[in-house]
Amino acid sequence: MVLVVGGAGYVGSHTLLALREAGREAIALDDLSRGHEWALLGAPLVRADVTDLEALRYVFGRHQVSAVLHFAGLIEVGESVKDPAGFYHANVHGTWCLLEAMREAGVRDLVFSSTAAVYGEPEHTPIPEMHPRNPTSPYGDTKLAAERLIQAYEAAYGFRAVRLRYFNAAGADPEGRLGEAHDPETHLIPRALLSVLGRGQFTVFGDDYPTPDGTCVRDYVHVCDLAAAHVAALDALRRGESGAFNLGTGRGASVREVVEAVRAVTGADFSPGVAPRRPGDPAVLVADPGLAGSVLGWQPQRSDLLTVVEDAWRWHRRSLQAD
Ligand code: UDP
């Protein structure tokens, strides 16, 4: 049995579905503070906060857990600047509680959701895992601190962990069962699509970056490819592999290219205005995903930009119709 902590969130729910479709038994733990019960698609849920050590002990006592996927955490950079205490509590203390409960229960295999934000402003791109880690936000700091905590448990207590550093998660289940539903939504692709649907304003944050078209370049990776990477990581742990792995495509897309893709997919006459830069945004963030390919055997399958935007569009249209 795999315990999926944060299984009602965006990447967690797509991974929970991928596990079940691969025939693995899985149970979710989520406090539903940010996640959604519908996103479980009927999978069993323990409703609890990851910082609730008693609840974690109860879960490990009741279920034969062989491995843990840890998605639970706060993710929004701007929020982390305003509320670092909340971020350290959720992301670092939460990880400590989970590790302690695992240690007590004798569960040693962990896959952890980390982020490209651990690298901070890149010194060079594409970014390999060896790149210096200099986060530029409390969010990145908490994810790096959690990674280090996990490494200490590996060194001292025989844990084995795969730390997956996501670049820009995007897209939705191609069958439209799941998708991105943050509140408030801060991410580029959903914000652009929602504005086409008349929900909210959308502007391009800065067009004076040192990039070919002046807008920021990011490495968008389909959420179903991320889900597949977690399944591959569980298999890799069984083979005795561990470590940190970038999850991206190795190709960047600019905000303008995303806007073009949104125009092409939706057919909307979509010409957003330009607003000032968003503080803290690096110009270019592109992964070197070579290690995930060679060690995990992972290759993105659905991460070309048009497919990502098409899948997200299908989801957003459907979820607004259901409103
Ligand atoms: N962005 C934008 N308008 C928006 C939201 C985001 O121009 O309404 C830009 C943002 O400045 C960044 C890129 O889109 O360059 C991706 O931002 P997102 O928040 O999706 O992901 P991040 O790279 O910050 O993790």
CSV table of C-alpha atoms and ligand atoms in Angstrom, one decimal:
chain,number,residue,atom,x,y,z
A,1,MET,CA,0.0,0.0,0.0
A,2,VAL,CA,1.3,3.4,-1.0
A,3,LEU,CA,0.4,6.4,1.2
A,4,VAL,CA,-0.1,9.6,-0.9
A,5,VAL,CA,0.2,12.6,1.5
A,6,GLY,CA,-1.4,15.6,-0.2
A,7,GLY,CA,-3.3,13.3,-2.6
A,8,ALA,CA,-6.1,15.7,-3.1
A,9,GLY,CA,-3.9,18.4,-4.5
A,10,TYR,CA,-3.0,19.1,-8.2
A,11,VAL,CA,0.0,16.8,-8.7
A,12,GLY,CA,-1.0,14.5,-5.9
A,13,SER,CA,-4.4,13.7,-7.3
A,14,HIS,CA,-3.0,13.0,-10.8
A,15,THR,CA,-0.4,10.7,-9.3
A,16,LEU,CA,-3.0,8.9,-7.1
A,17,LEU,CA,-5.0,8.2,-10.3
A,18,ALA,CA,-1.9,7.0,-12.1
A,19,LEU,CA,-1.0,4.6,-9.3
A,20,ARG,CA,-4.5,3.2,-9.2
A,21,GLU,CA,-4.5,2.8,-13.0
A,22,ALA,CA,-1.2,1.0,-12.7
A,23,GLY,CA,-3.0,-1.4,-10.3
A,24,ARG,CA,-1.2,-0.2,-7.1
A,25,GLU,CA,-3.1,0.0,-3.9
A,26,ALA,CA,-3.1,3.6,-2.6
A,27,ILE,CA,-4.6,5.7,0.2
A,28,ALA,CA,-4.6,9.5,0.4
A,29,LEU,CA,-4.0,11.6,3.4
A,30,ASP,CA,-5.0,15.2,3.0
A,31,ASP,CA,-6.5,17.9,5.3
A,32,LEU,CA,-8.4,19.3,2.3
A,33,SER,CA,-7.3,22.8,3.2
A,34,ARG,CA,-6.0,23.4,-0.4
A,35,GLY,CA,-6.9,20.1,-2.0
A,36,HIS,CA,-10.4,18.9,-3.1
A,37,GLU,CA,-12.3,15.8,-2.2
A,38,TRP,CA,-13.6,15.4,-5.8
A,39,ALA,CA,-9.9,15.1,-6.9
A,40,LEU,CA,-9.6,11.7,-5.1
A,41,LEU,CA,-12.1,10.1,-7.6
A,42,GLY,CA,-13.3,7.8,-4.9
A,43,ALA,CA,-9.9,6.7,-3.5
A,44,PRO,CA,-9.8,6.2,0.2
A,45,LEU,CA,-9.0,9.3,2.2
A,46,VAL,CA,-7.7,9.9,5.7
A,47,ARG,CA,-8.6,13.5,6.4
A,48,ALA,CA,-5.7,14.9,8.5
A,49,ASP,CA,-3.0,17.5,8.5
A,50,VAL,CA,0.5,16.3,7.8
A,51,THR,CA,1.7,18.1,11.0
A,52,ASP,CA,-0.7,15.9,13.1
A,53,LEU,CA,1.7,13.3,14.3
A,54,GLU,CA,-1.0,11.3,16.1
A,55,ALA,CA,-3.0,11.0,13.0
A,56,LEU,CA,0.0,9.9,11.0
A,57,ARG,CA,0.8,7.2,13.7
A,58,TYR,CA,-2.8,6.0,13.4
A,59,VAL,CA,-2.5,5.7,9.6
A,60,PHE,CA,0.8,3.7,9.8
A,61,GLY,CA,-0.7,1.6,12.6
A,62,ARG,CA,-3.8,0.7,10.6
A,63,HIS,CA,-2.3,0.2,7.1
A,64,GLN,CA,0.6,-1.8,5.8
A,65,VAL,CA,2.3,1.1,4.1
A,66,SER,CA,5.3,0.1,2.0
A,67,ALA,CA,6.2,3.6,0.6
A,68,VAL,CA,5.1,7.2,1.0
A,69,LEU,CA,4.7,9.9,-1.7
A,70,HIS,CA,4.8,13.3,0.0
A,71,PHE,CA,3.0,16.1,-1.9
A,72,ALA,CA,1.5,18.1,1.0
A,73,GLY,CA,2.7,21.6,1.3
A,74,LEU,CA,2.3,25.3,0.6
A,75,ILE,CA,3.5,26.3,-2.9
A,76,GLU,CA,2.9,30.0,-3.6
A,77,VAL,CA,6.0,32.1,-3.6
A,78,GLY,CA,4.3,35.4,-2.9
A,79,GLU,CA,2.4,33.9,0.0
A,80,SER,CA,5.6,32.5,1.4
A,81,VAL,CA,7.1,36.0,1.6
A,82,LYS,CA,4.1,37.2,3.7
A,83,ASP,CA,3.7,34.1,5.8
A,84,PRO,CA,7.1,32.4,6.3
A,85,ALA,CA,6.0,30.9,9.6
A,86,GLY,CA,3.1,29.1,7.9
A,87,PHE,CA,5.5,27.8,5.2
A,88,TYR,CA,8.1,26.5,7.6
A,89,HIS,CA,5.3,24.9,9.7
A,90,ALA,CA,3.7,23.1,6.7
A,91,ASN,CA,6.7,22.3,4.6
A,92,VAL,CA,9.5,21.7,7.1
A,93,HIS,CA,7.7,20.7,10.3
A,94,GLY,CA,5.2,18.7,8.2
A,95,THR,CA,8.0,16.8,6.6
A,96,TRP,CA,9.6,16.2,10.0
A,97,CYS,CA,6.3,14.8,11.4
A,98,LEU,CA,5.9,12.5,8.4
A,99,LEU,CA,9.5,11.2,8.6
A,100,GLU,CA,9.1,10.6,12.4
A,101,ALA,CA,5.9,8.6,11.8
A,102,MET,CA,7.6,6.6,9.1
A,103,ARG,CA,10.7,6.0,11.3
A,104,GLU,CA,8.5,4.7,14.1
A,105,ALA,CA,6.6,2.5,11.8
A,106,GLY,CA,9.7,1.1,10.0
A,107,VAL,CA,8.7,2.6,6.6
A,108,ARG,CA,11.8,3.8,4.8
A,109,ASP,CA,10.9,4.6,1.1
A,110,LEU,CA,9.9,8.1,0.3
A,111,VAL,CA,9.2,10.2,-2.9
A,112,PHE,CA,9.3,13.9,-2.1
A,113,SER,CA,7.8,16.8,-4.2
A,114,SER,CA,10.5,19.3,-4.5
A,115,THR,CA,10.9,22.2,-6.9
A,116,ALA,CA,13.2,24.1,-9.3
A,117,ALA,CA,12.8,27.0,-6.8
A,118,VAL,CA,15.6,25.3,-4.8
A,119,TYR,CA,18.1,26.6,-7.4
A,120,GLY,CA,17.0,30.3,-7.2
A,121,GLU,CA,18.4,32.6,-9.9
A,122,PRO,CA,20.2,30.2,-12.3
A,123,GLU,CA,23.8,30.7,-12.9
A,124,HIS,CA,23.4,28.8,-16.2
A,125,THR,CA,20.7,26.9,-18.0
A,126,PRO,CA,19.7,24.2,-18.6
A,127,ILE,CA,19.9,23.5,-14.9
A,128,PRO,CA,21.4,20.2,-13.8
A,129,GLU,CA,20.8,18.8,-10.3
A,130,MET,CA,24.4,19.8,-9.3
A,131,HIS,CA,23.6,23.4,-9.9
A,132,PRO,CA,24.1,25.5,-6.6
A,133,ARG,CA,21.0,25.7,-4.5
A,134,ASN,CA,20.3,29.3,-3.6
A,135,PRO,CA,16.6,29.8,-3.2
A,136,THR,CA,15.3,33.3,-3.4
A,137,SER,CA,12.1,32.9,-1.5
A,138,PRO,CA,10.9,31.4,1.8
A,139,TYR,CA,9.1,28.8,-0.3
A,140,GLY,CA,12.3,27.6,-2.0
A,141,ASP,CA,14.1,27.7,1.4
A,142,THR,CA,11.5,25.5,3.0
A,143,LYS,CA,11.7,22.9,0.2
A,144,LEU,CA,15.5,22.9,0.3
A,145,ALA,CA,15.3,22.5,4.1
A,146,ALA,CA,12.9,19.6,3.8
A,147,GLU,CA,15.2,18.0,1.2
A,148,ARG,CA,18.1,18.3,3.6
A,149,LEU,CA,16.1,16.9,6.5
A,150,ILE,CA,15.2,13.9,4.3
A,151,GLN,CA,18.9,13.4,3.4
A,152,ALA,CA,19.8,13.4,7.1
A,153,TYR,CA,17.2,10.6,7.7
A,154,GLU,CA,18.8,8.7,4.8
A,155,ALA,CA,22.2,9.0,6.3
A,156,ALA,CA,21.2,8.2,9.9
A,157,TYR,CA,18.2,6.0,9.7
A,158,GLY,CA,18.4,4.0,6.5
A,159,PHE,CA,15.7,5.9,4.7
A,160,ARG,CA,15.7,5.8,0.8
A,161,ALA,CA,14.3,8.8,-0.9
A,162,VAL,CA,13.8,10.2,-4.4
A,163,ARG,CA,13.5,14.0,-4.4
A,164,LEU,CA,11.7,15.2,-7.5
A,165,ARG,CA,12.3,18.8,-8.5
A,166,TYR,CA,9.4,19.9,-10.6
A,167,PHE,CA,9.8,22.7,-13.1
A,168,ASN,CA,6.5,24.3,-14.3
A,169,ALA,CA,3.7,21.7,-13.7
A,170,ALA,CA,0.8,22.3,-16.1
A,171,GLY,CA,-2.0,20.6,-18.1
A,172,ALA,CA,-4.7,18.2,-16.8
A,173,ASP,CA,-5.9,14.7,-17.1
A,174,PRO,CA,-6.5,14.2,-20.9
A,175,GLU,CA,-9.9,12.6,-20.1
A,176,GLY,CA,-11.0,15.7,-18.2
A,177,ARG,CA,-11.5,14.0,-14.8
A,178,LEU,CA,-8.9,16.1,-13.0
A,179,GLY,CA,-7.1,19.4,-13.4
A,180,GLU,CA,-5.6,22.5,-11.8
A,181,ALA,CA,-7.9,24.2,-9.3
A,182,HIS,CA,-6.0,26.6,-7.1
A,183,ASP,CA,-7.6,29.4,-5.2
A,184,PRO,CA,-6.4,32.0,-5.9
A,185,GLU,CA,-4.9,30.9,-9.2
A,186,THR,CA,-1.5,32.4,-9.8
A,187,HIS,CA,-0.1,30.2,-12.5
A,188,LEU,CA,0.3,31.3,-16.1
A,189,ILE,CA,-1.6,28.8,-18.2
A,190,PRO,CA,-4.7,28.5,-16.0
A,191,ARG,CA,-4.9,32.3,-15.5
A,192,ALA,CA,-4.7,32.8,-19.3
A,193,LEU,CA,-7.4,30.2,-20.0
A,194,LEU,CA,-9.6,31.5,-17.2
A,195,SER,CA,-9.4,35.0,-18.6
A,196,VAL,CA,-10.5,33.7,-22.0
A,197,LEU,CA,-13.5,32.2,-20.2
A,198,GLY,CA,-14.3,35.6,-18.7
A,199,ARG,CA,-12.9,34.7,-15.2
A,200,GLY,CA,-10.3,37.2,-14.1
A,201,GLN,CA,-7.8,39.5,-15.7
A,202,PHE,CA,-4.7,38.3,-17.4
A,203,THR,CA,-1.5,40.3,-18.1
A,204,VAL,CA,2.0,39.4,-19.1
A,205,PHE,CA,4.4,40.2,-16.2
A,206,GLY,CA,7.2,42.0,-17.9
A,207,ASP,CA,8.5,42.0,-21.5
A,208,ASP,CA,11.9,43.5,-20.9
A,209,TYR,CA,13.8,40.4,-19.8
A,210,PRO,CA,17.0,39.4,-21.6
A,211,THR,CA,15.2,36.6,-23.6
A,212,PRO,CA,14.5,36.4,-27.3
A,213,ASP,CA,11.0,38.0,-27.1
A,214,GLY,CA,11.6,39.8,-23.7
A,215,THR,CA,9.2,37.6,-21.7
A,216,CYS,CA,10.2,34.9,-19.1
A,217,VAL,CA,11.1,31.4,-20.3
A,218,ARG,CA,9.9,28.4,-18.3
A,219,ASP,CA,10.0,24.6,-18.8
A,220,TYR,CA,6.4,23.4,-18.7
A,221,VAL,CA,5.9,19.8,-17.9
A,222,HIS,CA,2.5,18.0,-18.2
A,223,VAL,CA,1.1,16.9,-14.8
A,224,CYS,CA,0.5,13.4,-16.2
A,225,ASP,CA,4.2,13.2,-17.0
A,226,LEU,CA,4.9,14.2,-13.4
A,227,ALA,CA,2.6,11.5,-12.2
A,228,ALA,CA,4.4,8.9,-14.3
A,229,ALA,CA,7.7,10.1,-12.8
A,230,HIS,CA,6.4,9.3,-9.3
A,231,VAL,CA,5.4,5.8,-10.4
A,232,ALA,CA,8.9,5.4,-11.9
A,233,ALA,CA,10.5,6.7,-8.7
A,234,LEU,CA,8.7,4.1,-6.6
A,235,ASP,CA,10.2,1.4,-9.0
A,236,ALA,CA,13.6,3.0,-8.8
A,237,LEU,CA,13.5,3.0,-4.9
A,238,ARG,CA,12.8,-0.8,-5.1
A,239,ARG,CA,15.9,-1.1,-7.3
A,240,GLY,CA,17.9,0.8,-4.6
A,241,GLU,CA,18.1,4.1,-6.5
A,242,SER,CA,17.8,7.4,-4.7
A,243,GLY,CA,18.7,11.1,-5.1
A,244,ALA,CA,17.4,14.3,-6.6
A,245,PHE,CA,16.0,14.5,-10.1
A,246,ASN,CA,14.8,17.4,-12.2
A,247,LEU,CA,11.5,16.9,-13.9
A,248,GLY,CA,11.2,19.1,-17.0
A,249,THR,CA,11.5,18.7,-20.7
A,250,GLY,CA,14.8,20.6,-21.3
A,251,ARG,CA,12.9,23.0,-23.6
A,252,GLY,CA,11.8,26.4,-22.6
A,253,ALA,CA,8.7,28.3,-23.7
A,254,SER,CA,8.3,32.1,-23.3
A,255,VAL,CA,5.2,33.7,-21.9
A,256,ARG,CA,4.5,35.0,-25.4
A,257,GLU,CA,4.7,31.5,-26.8
A,258,VAL,CA,2.2,30.3,-24.2
A,259,VAL,CA,-0.1,33.2,-25.1
A,260,GLU,CA,0.2,32.1,-28.8
A,261,ALA,CA,-0.6,28.5,-27.8
A,262,VAL,CA,-3.7,29.7,-25.8
A,263,ARG,CA,-4.8,31.7,-28.9
A,264,ALA,CA,-4.3,28.6,-31.1
A,265,VAL,CA,-6.1,26.2,-28.8
A,266,THR,CA,-9.0,28.4,-27.7
A,267,GLY,CA,-9.5,30.2,-31.0
A,268,ALA,CA,-10.0,33.4,-28.9
A,269,ASP,CA,-8.8,36.8,-30.0
A,270,PHE,CA,-6.5,36.9,-27.0
A,271,SER,CA,-4.0,39.8,-26.8
A,272,PRO,CA,-3.1,40.4,-23.2
A,273,GLY,CA,-1.6,43.7,-22.0
A,274,VAL,CA,1.8,43.9,-20.4
A,275,ALA,CA,2.2,44.7,-16.7
A,276,PRO,CA,5.5,45.3,-14.7
A,277,ARG,CA,7.7,42.3,-13.8
A,278,ARG,CA,6.6,40.2,-10.9
A,279,PRO,CA,9.2,40.5,-8.2
A,280,GLY,CA,11.5,37.5,-7.9
A,281,ASP,CA,10.9,35.9,-11.3
A,282,PRO,CA,14.1,34.7,-12.9
A,283,ALA,CA,14.3,35.3,-16.7
A,284,VAL,CA,14.9,31.7,-17.7
A,285,LEU,CA,14.3,28.4,-15.9
A,286,VAL,CA,14.9,25.3,-18.0
A,287,ALA,CA,15.7,21.8,-16.7
A,288,ASP,CA,18.4,19.4,-17.6
A,289,PRO,CA,16.3,16.3,-17.2
A,290,GLY,CA,19.0,13.9,-18.3
A,291,LEU,CA,19.3,12.2,-14.9
A,292,ALA,CA,15.6,11.4,-14.6
A,293,GLY,CA,15.9,9.8,-18.1
A,294,SER,CA,18.9,7.7,-17.3
A,295,VAL,CA,18.2,6.6,-13.7
A,296,LEU,CA,14.4,6.7,-13.5
A,297,GLY,CA,13.8,5.8,-17.2
A,298,TRP,CA,11.5,8.7,-17.4
A,299,GLN,CA,10.7,10.6,-20.6
A,300,PRO,CA,7.9,13.2,-20.9
A,301,GLN,CA,5.2,12.0,-23.2
A,302,ARG,CA,2.5,14.8,-23.2
A,303,SER,CA,4.6,17.9,-22.5
A,304,ASP,CA,4.6,19.6,-25.8
A,305,LEU,CA,3.1,23.0,-25.3
A,306,LEU,CA,0.0,22.6,-27.4
A,307,THR,CA,-0.9,19.3,-25.8
A,308,VAL,CA,-0.5,20.9,-22.3
A,309,VAL,CA,-2.7,23.8,-23.2
A,310,GLU,CA,-5.3,21.6,-24.9
A,311,ASP,CA,-5.6,19.4,-21.9
A,312,ALA,CA,-5.8,22.3,-19.5
A,313,TRP,CA,-8.4,24.0,-21.7
A,314,ARG,CA,-10.6,20.9,-21.8
A,315,TRP,CA,-10.5,20.8,-18.0
A,316,HIS,CA,-11.2,24.5,-17.4
A,317,ARG,CA,-14.1,24.6,-19.8
A,318,ARG,CA,-15.6,21.5,-18.2
A,319,SER,CA,-15.1,22.7,-14.6
A,320,LEU,CA,-16.8,26.0,-15.3
A,321,GLN,CA,-19.7,24.3,-17.0
A,322,ALA,CA,-20.1,22.2,-13.9
A,323,ASP,CA,-20.2,25.4,-11.7
B,1,UDP,N1,3.0,35.0,-15.6
B,1,UDP,C1,2.4,36.1,-16.3
B,1,UDP,N2,1.1,36.4,-16.0
B,1,UDP,C2,0.4,35.7,-15.0
B,1,UDP,C3,1.0,34.6,-14.3
B,1,UDP,C4,2.3,34.3,-14.6
B,1,UDP,O1,3.0,36.7,-17.1
B,1,UDP,O2,-0.8,36.1,-14.8
B,1,UDP,C5,4.4,34.7,-15.9
B,1,UDP,C6,5.3,34.7,-14.7
B,1,UDP,O3,5.9,36.0,-14.6
B,1,UDP,C7,6.4,33.7,-15.1
B,1,UDP,C8,5.6,32.7,-15.9
B,1,UDP,O4,4.4,33.3,-16.3
B,1,UDP,O5,7.4,34.3,-15.9
B,1,UDP,C9,5.3,31.4,-15.2
B,1,UDP,O6,4.7,31.8,-13.9
B,1,UDP,P1,3.9,30.8,-13.0
B,1,UDP,O7,3.4,31.5,-11.8
B,1,UDP,O8,3.0,30.0,-13.8
B,1,UDP,O9,5.1,29.8,-12.5
B,1,UDP,P2,6.5,30.0,-11.8
B,1,UDP,O10,7.5,30.0,-12.9
B,1,UDP,O11,6.4,31.3,-11.1
B,1,UDP,O12,6.7,28.8,-10.9
